CSV table of C-alpha atoms in Angstrom, one decimal:
chain,number,residue,atom,x,y,z
G,1,UNK,CA,88.2,75.2,113.3
G,2,UNK,CA,87.9,78.6,113.4
G,3,UNK,CA,88.5,80.6,109.8
G,4,UNK,CA,88.4,84.3,108.7
G,5,UNK,CA,88.3,85.2,105.1
G,6,UNK,CA,88.9,88.2,103.6
G,7,UNK,CA,88.2,88.2,99.9
G,8,UNK,CA,89.2,91.7,98.8
G,9,UNK,CA,93.1,91.8,98.6
G,10,UNK,CA,93.5,95.6,97.3
G,11,UNK,CA,91.3,98.7,97.4
G,12,UNK,CA,92.1,101.8,96.2
G,13,UNK,CA,90.3,105.1,96.3
G,14,UNK,CA,90.5,108.7,96.0
G,15,UNK,CA,90.0,110.7,99.6
G,16,UNK,CA,87.0,111.5,101.0
G,17,UNK,CA,85.6,108.2,99.1
G,18,UNK,CA,84.1,105.5,101.8
G,19,UNK,CA,85.7,102.6,102.0
G,20,UNK,CA,84.0,99.4,102.7
G,21,UNK,CA,85.9,96.3,104.3
G,22,UNK,CA,84.3,92.7,103.7
G,23,UNK,CA,85.4,90.0,106.6
G,24,UNK,CA,83.5,86.6,106.9
G,25,UNK,CA,84.1,84.4,109.6
G,26,UNK,CA,83.4,80.6,110.6
G,27,UNK,CA,83.5,79.3,114.4
G,28,UNK,CA,81.9,76.9,116.4
G,29,UNK,CA,81.7,78.2,119.4
G,30,UNK,CA,79.1,80.4,120.8
G,31,UNK,CA,80.5,83.2,122.2
G,32,UNK,CA,83.6,84.7,120.5
G,33,UNK,CA,85.2,88.3,119.6
G,34,UNK,CA,85.4,89.7,116.4
G,35,UNK,CA,88.1,92.4,115.7
G,36,UNK,CA,89.7,95.1,113.2
G,37,UNK,CA,93.2,96.1,113.0
G,38,UNK,CA,95.2,98.2,111.4
G,39,UNK,CA,98.7,97.8,109.7
G,40,UNK,CA,100.5,100.9,108.7
G,41,UNK,CA,104.1,100.8,106.3
G,42,UNK,CA,105.5,101.0,109.9
G,43,UNK,CA,104.5,97.3,110.7
G,44,UNK,CA,103.1,97.8,114.2
G,45,UNK,CA,99.1,96.0,114.1
G,46,UNK,CA,96.8,98.4,115.8
G,47,UNK,CA,93.6,98.0,117.3
G,48,UNK,CA,90.5,99.7,115.9
G,49,UNK,CA,87.4,97.8,117.5
G,50,UNK,CA,85.8,95.1,119.2
G,51,UNK,CA,82.9,93.4,119.0
G,52,UNK,CA,81.4,89.9,121.5
G,53,UNK,CA,79.3,87.4,119.4
G,54,UNK,CA,76.2,88.6,121.6
G,55,UNK,CA,76.0,92.4,120.9
G,56,UNK,CA,75.1,92.5,116.9
G,57,UNK,CA,74.7,96.7,117.4
G,58,UNK,CA,76.0,98.3,114.9
G,59,UNK,CA,78.1,101.5,115.6
G,60,UNK,CA,79.8,104.2,114.7
G,61,UNK,CA,83.3,105.2,116.3
G,62,UNK,CA,84.5,109.0,114.4
G,63,UNK,CA,84.9,107.5,110.9
G,64,UNK,CA,84.9,103.9,111.5
G,65,UNK,CA,81.7,102.2,111.5
G,66,UNK,CA,81.2,98.4,111.7
G,67,UNK,CA,78.0,96.1,110.4
G,68,UNK,CA,78.1,92.5,112.5
G,69,UNK,CA,75.3,90.3,111.1
G,70,UNK,CA,75.7,86.5,113.0
G,71,UNK,CA,73.0,85.2,110.1
G,72,UNK,CA,75.8,85.9,107.3
G,73,UNK,CA,78.6,85.5,110.0
G,74,UNK,CA,79.8,88.9,108.5
G,75,UNK,CA,81.7,91.7,110.3
G,76,UNK,CA,82.2,94.4,107.9
G,77,UNK,CA,83.9,97.9,108.3
G,78,UNK,CA,84.0,101.1,106.8
G,79,UNK,CA,86.1,104.0,106.6
G,80,UNK,CA,84.2,106.9,105.9
G,81,UNK,CA,85.2,109.6,104.2
G,82,UNK,CA,89.0,108.3,103.9
G,83,UNK,CA,92.2,109.9,104.2
G,84,UNK,CA,95.4,109.4,103.2
G,85,UNK,CA,96.7,108.5,106.5
G,86,UNK,CA,94.0,105.6,106.5
G,87,UNK,CA,96.5,103.4,103.8
G,88,UNK,CA,97.5,100.4,105.0
G,89,UNK,CA,96.7,96.7,105.6
G,90,UNK,CA,93.8,95.8,107.5
G,91,UNK,CA,92.9,92.5,109.3
G,92,UNK,CA,90.1,91.0,110.8
G,93,UNK,CA,90.6,88.6,113.3
G,94,UNK,CA,88.3,85.9,115.3
G,95,UNK,CA,89.2,84.9,119.5
G,96,UNK,CA,86.9,82.2,121.2
G,97,UNK,CA,85.9,83.7,124.2
G,98,UNK,CA,88.3,82.0,126.9
G,99,UNK,CA,91.7,81.3,125.2
G,100,UNK,CA,92.3,84.9,124.0
G,101,UNK,CA,93.9,83.3,120.1
G,102,UNK,CA,93.6,85.4,117.4
G,103,UNK,CA,92.7,83.6,114.0
G,104,UNK,CA,93.7,86.5,111.2
G,105,UNK,CA,92.1,86.9,107.6
G,106,UNK,CA,94.7,87.6,105.1
G,107,UNK,CA,94.4,91.0,105.2
G,108,UNK,CA,92.8,93.6,103.0
G,109,UNK,CA,95.4,96.5,101.7
G,110,UNK,CA,93.7,99.9,101.1
G,111,UNK,CA,95.3,103.0,99.0
G,112,UNK,CA,93.9,106.0,99.6
G,113,UNK,CA,95.5,108.6,97.0
G,114,UNK,CA,95.0,112.3,97.3
C,1,UNK,CA,102.0,104.2,128.8
C,2,UNK,CA,105.0,102.4,126.6
C,3,UNK,CA,104.0,99.8,123.7
C,4,UNK,CA,105.3,96.8,123.1
C,5,UNK,CA,109.2,97.2,122.7
C,6,UNK,CA,110.8,94.2,119.8
C,7,UNK,CA,114.3,94.3,118.9
C,8,UNK,CA,115.8,94.1,116.5
C,9,UNK,CA,113.9,95.5,113.8
C,10,UNK,CA,115.6,94.7,111.0
C,11,UNK,CA,117.8,90.6,110.5
C,12,UNK,CA,119.6,89.5,107.8
C,13,UNK,CA,120.9,85.8,108.1
C,14,UNK,CA,121.8,82.8,106.2
C,15,UNK,CA,120.5,79.5,105.9
C,16,UNK,CA,121.6,77.6,108.9
C,17,UNK,CA,122.6,80.2,111.1
C,18,UNK,CA,120.5,81.0,114.5
C,19,UNK,CA,119.0,84.1,115.3
C,20,UNK,CA,116.9,85.4,118.7
C,21,UNK,CA,114.4,88.4,118.9
C,22,UNK,CA,113.4,89.9,121.8
C,23,UNK,CA,110.2,91.4,123.0
C,24,UNK,CA,109.1,93.4,126.3
C,25,UNK,CA,105.4,93.6,126.5
C,26,UNK,CA,103.5,96.6,128.1
C,27,UNK,CA,103.8,96.6,131.9
C,28,UNK,CA,101.5,94.7,133.5
C,29,UNK,CA,100.4,92.3,130.7
C,30,UNK,CA,100.5,88.6,131.9
C,31,UNK,CA,100.0,87.5,128.7
C,32,UNK,CA,102.4,87.4,125.7
C,33,UNK,CA,102.1,85.6,122.3
C,34,UNK,CA,104.9,85.5,119.4
C,35,UNK,CA,103.4,85.8,115.8
C,36,UNK,CA,104.4,84.8,112.2
C,37,UNK,CA,103.6,87.0,109.6
C,38,UNK,CA,104.4,86.1,106.2
C,39,UNK,CA,104.4,88.3,103.5
C,40,UNK,CA,100.5,88.9,102.2
C,41,UNK,CA,99.4,86.8,104.6
C,42,UNK,CA,97.9,87.4,108.3
C,43,UNK,CA,99.7,87.0,111.6
C,44,UNK,CA,99.8,83.1,112.8
C,45,UNK,CA,100.1,82.3,116.3
C,46,UNK,CA,103.2,80.9,117.4
C,47,UNK,CA,103.3,80.6,121.3
C,48,UNK,CA,101.5,82.4,124.3
C,49,UNK,CA,102.8,82.5,127.5
C,50,UNK,CA,100.5,83.2,130.8
C,51,UNK,CA,103.4,85.0,133.1
C,52,UNK,CA,106.0,82.6,133.0
C,53,UNK,CA,104.0,79.4,131.6
C,54,UNK,CA,103.2,78.0,128.0
C,55,UNK,CA,99.4,78.0,127.3
C,56,UNK,CA,100.0,76.8,123.2
C,57,UNK,CA,102.9,76.1,121.5
C,58,UNK,CA,101.1,74.0,118.9
C,59,UNK,CA,102.0,76.2,116.1
C,60,UNK,CA,105.6,76.4,117.0
C,61,UNK,CA,108.0,74.4,114.8
C,62,UNK,CA,109.9,73.0,117.9
C,63,UNK,CA,112.4,71.1,115.7
C,64,UNK,CA,114.1,74.7,115.5
C,65,UNK,CA,112.0,77.4,117.2
C,66,UNK,CA,112.1,77.7,121.1
C,67,UNK,CA,111.2,80.6,123.0
C,68,UNK,CA,110.8,81.3,126.8
C,69,UNK,CA,109.8,84.0,129.5
C,70,UNK,CA,111.5,83.2,132.4
C,71,UNK,CA,110.1,86.0,134.9
C,72,UNK,CA,107.3,86.3,133.4
C,73,UNK,CA,108.3,89.9,131.7
C,74,UNK,CA,110.2,90.2,129.0
C,75,UNK,CA,110.7,87.2,126.1
C,76,UNK,CA,113.0,85.8,123.7
C,77,UNK,CA,112.3,83.5,120.7
C,78,UNK,CA,114.8,81.4,118.7
C,79,UNK,CA,115.2,80.2,115.4
C,80,UNK,CA,117.9,77.3,115.1
C,81,UNK,CA,118.9,76.6,112.3
C,82,UNK,CA,117.0,79.1,110.5
C,83,UNK,CA,115.4,78.3,106.9
C,84,UNK,CA,114.5,80.6,103.5
C,85,UNK,CA,110.9,79.7,104.8
C,86,UNK,CA,111.5,81.2,107.6
C,87,UNK,CA,111.9,84.7,106.5
C,88,UNK,CA,108.5,86.9,107.5
C,89,UNK,CA,108.0,89.5,110.0
C,90,UNK,CA,107.9,87.7,113.8
C,91,UNK,CA,105.6,90.1,115.8
C,92,UNK,CA,105.5,90.2,119.8
C,93,UNK,CA,102.1,91.0,121.2
C,94,UNK,CA,100.2,91.5,124.9
C,95,UNK,CA,97.2,91.6,126.6
C,96,UNK,CA,95.9,92.3,129.9
C,97,UNK,CA,95.7,90.1,132.6
C,98,UNK,CA,92.6,88.3,132.6
C,99,UNK,CA,90.1,88.6,135.4
C,100,UNK,CA,91.9,92.0,136.6
C,101,UNK,CA,91.1,94.2,133.2
C,102,UNK,CA,87.7,93.8,132.6
C,103,UNK,CA,86.2,94.6,129.3
C,104,UNK,CA,89.7,94.7,128.0
C,105,UNK,CA,91.4,91.7,129.2
C,106,UNK,CA,91.5,89.9,125.3
C,107,UNK,CA,92.6,93.0,122.9
C,108,UNK,CA,96.2,92.3,121.8
C,109,UNK,CA,98.7,95.1,121.7
C,110,UNK,CA,101.2,94.6,118.9
C,111,UNK,CA,105.1,95.6,118.4
C,112,UNK,CA,106.6,96.9,115.3
C,113,UNK,CA,108.2,93.1,114.9
C,114,UNK,CA,111.1,91.8,113.5
C,115,UNK,CA,111.5,91.4,110.1
C,116,UNK,CA,113.9,88.4,109.1
C,117,UNK,CA,115.1,87.7,105.7
C,118,UNK,CA,116.7,84.3,105.7
C,119,UNK,CA,119.7,84.2,102.5
């Protein structure tokens, strides 16, 4: 069975601070995908990033970066120089390679104060 | 490109009443999903369609919930009769046709959801 754990319930920062969101996952599959989604107050889940299990290269995309470590089953996500518009609930999710079903964590609420 | 459309945005009903939600996926997306998101939790998959066929409905409470996607495009989710614990946001998502979208085939795109309150 798949499981995604986001231990941080809420994070509050001041604008321009960096924010790192933790995600730990469990799966018996050798091929899988990991995702981060953002849910602003409007309610729509917005796709941010995806990583497959064979690619542990960490990347930076604008103000977003991620740290994928299979050895610790972690897929952490960082927002650099946070802005008020980054305030939202962030979800980590996991899917198997062939059925595309997403298993979500409980989410981390990020509040960025001006 | 238009996103996933859902209606209504909000619905308030009394327990034991029935309710229906509508979803129109992104044009050309073969796979459609319905999720239930209870306050403070992550979304939980209820049902997955591939075109007009059901791929997975193992988490759908079939005694009260039903869903259909008759022409392989838009979909409706119904609850009859509703219970207090059905209060949640119901999210619809779609993803491109497997095999045709290459790298992007398993990215799900979500609508804004329908917030249901059962009193």
